[in-house]
Coordinates of C-alpha atoms in Angstrom, one line a residue:
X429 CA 13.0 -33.0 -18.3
X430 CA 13.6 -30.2 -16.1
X431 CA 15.9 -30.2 -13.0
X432 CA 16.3 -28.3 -9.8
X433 CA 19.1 -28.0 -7.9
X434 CA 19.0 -29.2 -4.6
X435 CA 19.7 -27.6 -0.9
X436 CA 20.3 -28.7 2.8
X437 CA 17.8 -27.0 5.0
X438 CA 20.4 -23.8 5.5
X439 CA 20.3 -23.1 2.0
X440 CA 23.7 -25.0 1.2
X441 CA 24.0 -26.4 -2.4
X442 CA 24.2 -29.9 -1.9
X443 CA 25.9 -30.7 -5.3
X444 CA 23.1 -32.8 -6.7
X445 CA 20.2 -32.1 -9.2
X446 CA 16.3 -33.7 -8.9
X447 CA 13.9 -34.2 -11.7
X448 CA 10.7 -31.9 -11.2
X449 CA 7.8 -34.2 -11.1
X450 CA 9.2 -36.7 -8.4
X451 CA 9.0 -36.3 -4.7
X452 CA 12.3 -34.3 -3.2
X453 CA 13.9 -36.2 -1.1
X454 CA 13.2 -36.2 2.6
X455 CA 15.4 -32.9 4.2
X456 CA 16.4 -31.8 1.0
X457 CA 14.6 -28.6 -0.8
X458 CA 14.7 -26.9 -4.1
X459 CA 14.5 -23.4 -4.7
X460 CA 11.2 -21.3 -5.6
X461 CA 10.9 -17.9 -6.6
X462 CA 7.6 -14.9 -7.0
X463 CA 7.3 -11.5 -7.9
X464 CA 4.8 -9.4 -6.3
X465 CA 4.4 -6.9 -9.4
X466 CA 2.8 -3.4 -8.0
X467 CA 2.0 -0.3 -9.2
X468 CA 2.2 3.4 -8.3
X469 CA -1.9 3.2 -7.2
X470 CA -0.5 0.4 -4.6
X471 CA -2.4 -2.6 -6.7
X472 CA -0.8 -5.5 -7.3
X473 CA -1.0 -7.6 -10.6
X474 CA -2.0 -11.1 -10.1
X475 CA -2.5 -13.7 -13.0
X476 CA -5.1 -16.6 -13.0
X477 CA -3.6 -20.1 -13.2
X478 CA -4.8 -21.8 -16.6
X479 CA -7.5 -24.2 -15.9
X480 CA -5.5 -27.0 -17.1
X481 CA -3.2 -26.6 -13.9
X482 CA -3.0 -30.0 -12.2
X483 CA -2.9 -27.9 -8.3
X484 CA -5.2 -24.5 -7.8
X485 CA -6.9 -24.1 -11.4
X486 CA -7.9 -20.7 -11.9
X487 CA -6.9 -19.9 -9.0
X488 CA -5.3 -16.0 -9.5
X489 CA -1.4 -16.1 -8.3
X490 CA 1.3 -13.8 -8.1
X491 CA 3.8 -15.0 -11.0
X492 CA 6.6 -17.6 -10.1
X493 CA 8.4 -20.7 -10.6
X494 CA 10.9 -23.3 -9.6
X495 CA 14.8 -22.2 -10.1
X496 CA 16.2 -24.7 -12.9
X497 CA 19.4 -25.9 -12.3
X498 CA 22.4 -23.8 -12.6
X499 CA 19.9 -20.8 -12.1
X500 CA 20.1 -17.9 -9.3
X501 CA 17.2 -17.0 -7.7
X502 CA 17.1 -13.4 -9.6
X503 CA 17.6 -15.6 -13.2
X504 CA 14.8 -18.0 -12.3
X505 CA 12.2 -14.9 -11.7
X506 CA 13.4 -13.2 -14.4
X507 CA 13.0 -16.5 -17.3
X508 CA 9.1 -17.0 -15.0
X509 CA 8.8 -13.1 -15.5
X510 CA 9.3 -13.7 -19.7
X511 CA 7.4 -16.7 -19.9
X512 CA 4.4 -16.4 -17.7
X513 CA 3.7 -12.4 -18.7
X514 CA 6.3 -11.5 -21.2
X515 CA 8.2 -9.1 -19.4
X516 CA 11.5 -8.2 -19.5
X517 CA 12.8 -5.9 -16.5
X518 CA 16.2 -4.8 -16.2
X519 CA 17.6 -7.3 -13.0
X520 CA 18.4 -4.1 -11.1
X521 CA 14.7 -3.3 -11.2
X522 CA 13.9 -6.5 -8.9
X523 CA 13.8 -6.1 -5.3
X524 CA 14.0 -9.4 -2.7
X525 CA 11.7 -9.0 -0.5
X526 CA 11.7 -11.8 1.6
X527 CA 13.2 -15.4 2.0
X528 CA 10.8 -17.7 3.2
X529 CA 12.7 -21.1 3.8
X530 CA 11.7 -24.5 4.2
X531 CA 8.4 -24.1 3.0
X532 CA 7.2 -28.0 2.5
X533 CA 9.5 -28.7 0.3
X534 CA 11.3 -25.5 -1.6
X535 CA 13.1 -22.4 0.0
X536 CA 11.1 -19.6 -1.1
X537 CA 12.6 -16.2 -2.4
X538 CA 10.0 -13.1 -2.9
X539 CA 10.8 -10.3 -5.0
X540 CA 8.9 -7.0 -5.7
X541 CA 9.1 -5.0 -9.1
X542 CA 7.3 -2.0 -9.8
X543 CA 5.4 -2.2 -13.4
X544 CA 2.8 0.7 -14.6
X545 CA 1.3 -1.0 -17.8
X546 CA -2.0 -2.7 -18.0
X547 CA -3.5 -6.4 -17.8
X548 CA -3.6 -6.2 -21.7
X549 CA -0.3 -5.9 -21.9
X550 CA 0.3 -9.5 -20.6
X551 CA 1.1 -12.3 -23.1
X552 CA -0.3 -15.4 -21.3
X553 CA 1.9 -18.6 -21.4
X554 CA -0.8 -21.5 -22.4
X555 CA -1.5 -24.3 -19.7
X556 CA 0.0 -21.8 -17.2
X557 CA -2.1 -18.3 -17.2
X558 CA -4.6 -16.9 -19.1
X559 CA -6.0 -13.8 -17.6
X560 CA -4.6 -10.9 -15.6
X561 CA -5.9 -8.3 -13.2
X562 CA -4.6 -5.7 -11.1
X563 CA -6.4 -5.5 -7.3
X564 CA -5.9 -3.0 -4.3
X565 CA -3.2 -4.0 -1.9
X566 CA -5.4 -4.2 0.9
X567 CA -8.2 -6.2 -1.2
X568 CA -5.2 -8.5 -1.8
X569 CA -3.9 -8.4 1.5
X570 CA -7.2 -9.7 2.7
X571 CA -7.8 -12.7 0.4
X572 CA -4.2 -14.2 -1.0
X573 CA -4.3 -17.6 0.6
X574 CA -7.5 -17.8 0.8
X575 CA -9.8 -20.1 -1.5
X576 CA -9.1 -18.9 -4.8
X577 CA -6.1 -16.6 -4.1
X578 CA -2.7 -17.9 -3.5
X579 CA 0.1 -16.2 -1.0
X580 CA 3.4 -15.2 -2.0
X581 CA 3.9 -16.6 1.8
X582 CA 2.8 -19.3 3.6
X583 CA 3.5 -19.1 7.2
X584 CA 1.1 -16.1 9.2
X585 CA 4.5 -14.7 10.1
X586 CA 6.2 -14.5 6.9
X587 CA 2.9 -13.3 5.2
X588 CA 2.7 -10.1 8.0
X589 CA 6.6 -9.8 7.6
X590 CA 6.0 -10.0 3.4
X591 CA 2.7 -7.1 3.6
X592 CA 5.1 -5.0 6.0
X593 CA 7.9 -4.9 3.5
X594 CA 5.6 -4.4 0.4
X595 CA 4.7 -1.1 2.4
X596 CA 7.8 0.1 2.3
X597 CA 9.0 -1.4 -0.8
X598 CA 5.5 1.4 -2.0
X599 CA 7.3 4.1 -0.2
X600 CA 11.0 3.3 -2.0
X601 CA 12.4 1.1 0.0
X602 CA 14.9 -1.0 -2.4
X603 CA 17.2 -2.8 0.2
X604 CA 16.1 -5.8 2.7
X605 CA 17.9 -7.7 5.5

C-alpha cells in the first residue's frame, strides 16, 4: 500500500501519512509532481496514458506522480522519471517551474528538464504508458487540457504563468521565484 504524506493548505507537513486510493481528508492535500520534458526544437515529450488507466485512458500526459511518503518533491519526479520513461537525469538537471497549490486535492510542483533523445528511447511502464511522442510547444500549448491532452496546470492563470516560464526555461532560464 502506498502512502503520501500529508499538508495543510500552506504547504506545512502535517505529521500524518494517507493511503492512496481513499479520499484525502477534507483541507488536507498531498503532494504531486510533473515534468515538462523539452527539447532544443521547442517540442515537448508527452506519453499516452495506458488504456487500462481507471481516469483519462489514452489520454497523452506529461509524466508525473504523487510524492510517497518521506519523498521530496525533486525525489518523487525523479523515481516517476525512472519508472514511467526510464530516465535517469542528474537532480541538478531539473528545473521547478511552477507550484501550483491546492489543486482539488494535491499541491502541485512542475518541473522542466531538457532531454534530446527520441520517443524510442522510452521504456513504457505497463498499465501506466505505452506510447510516446514529441509535439511543438505551441501545438501543445493549444490542446493540453483539452479532450485528450492533459495540463501540467489547471487553473487558466497558472497554465499562462507555466507556458510563460517554459519560454524562458527554452531560452536558459534555470532559476524561478
Amino acid at each position: 500500500m502506498e502512502l503520501w504524506d500529508l499538508y495543510d493548505e500552506n504547504r506545512v507537513p502535517l505529521g500524518r501519512t494517507h493511503p492512496r486510493g481513499e479520499p484525502v481528508p477534507e483541507g488536507t492535500y498531498h503532494l504531486a509532481v510533473i515534468v515538462v520534458i523539452l527539447n532544443p526544437r521547442g517540442e515537448v515529450l508527452l506519453t499516452r496514458r495506458a488504456k487500462e488507466k481507471a481516469v483519462c485512458p489514452g489520454w497523452w500526459e506529461n509524466t508525473g506522480g504523487a510524492a510517497l511518503a518521506g519523498e521530496t518533491s525533486l525525489q518523487a519526479i525523479l523515481r516517476e522519471l525512472r519508472e514511467e520513461t526510464g530516465l535517469a537525469p542528474d537532480p541538478q538537471e531539473l528545473t521547478l517551474l511552477l507550484r501550483e497549490d491546492r489543486r482539488t486535492d494535491a499541491h502541485f510542483d512542475i518541473y522542466a528538464l531538457t532531454w534530446e533523445g527520441e520517443p524510442e528511447d522510452i521504456r513504457f511502464q505497463a498499465g501506466e504508458t505505452d506510447a510516446a511522442q514529441w509535439m511543438p510547444l505551441a501545438e501543445w500549448e493549444a490542446v493540453a487540457g483539452t479532450e485528450g491532452t492533459l495540463c501540467p496546470a489547471r487553473k487558466e492563470e497558472y497554465k499562462q504563468e507555466l507556458y510563460r516560464r517554459i519560454a524562458l526555461y527554452l531560452q536558459g532560464q534555470r532559476e524561478f521565484s
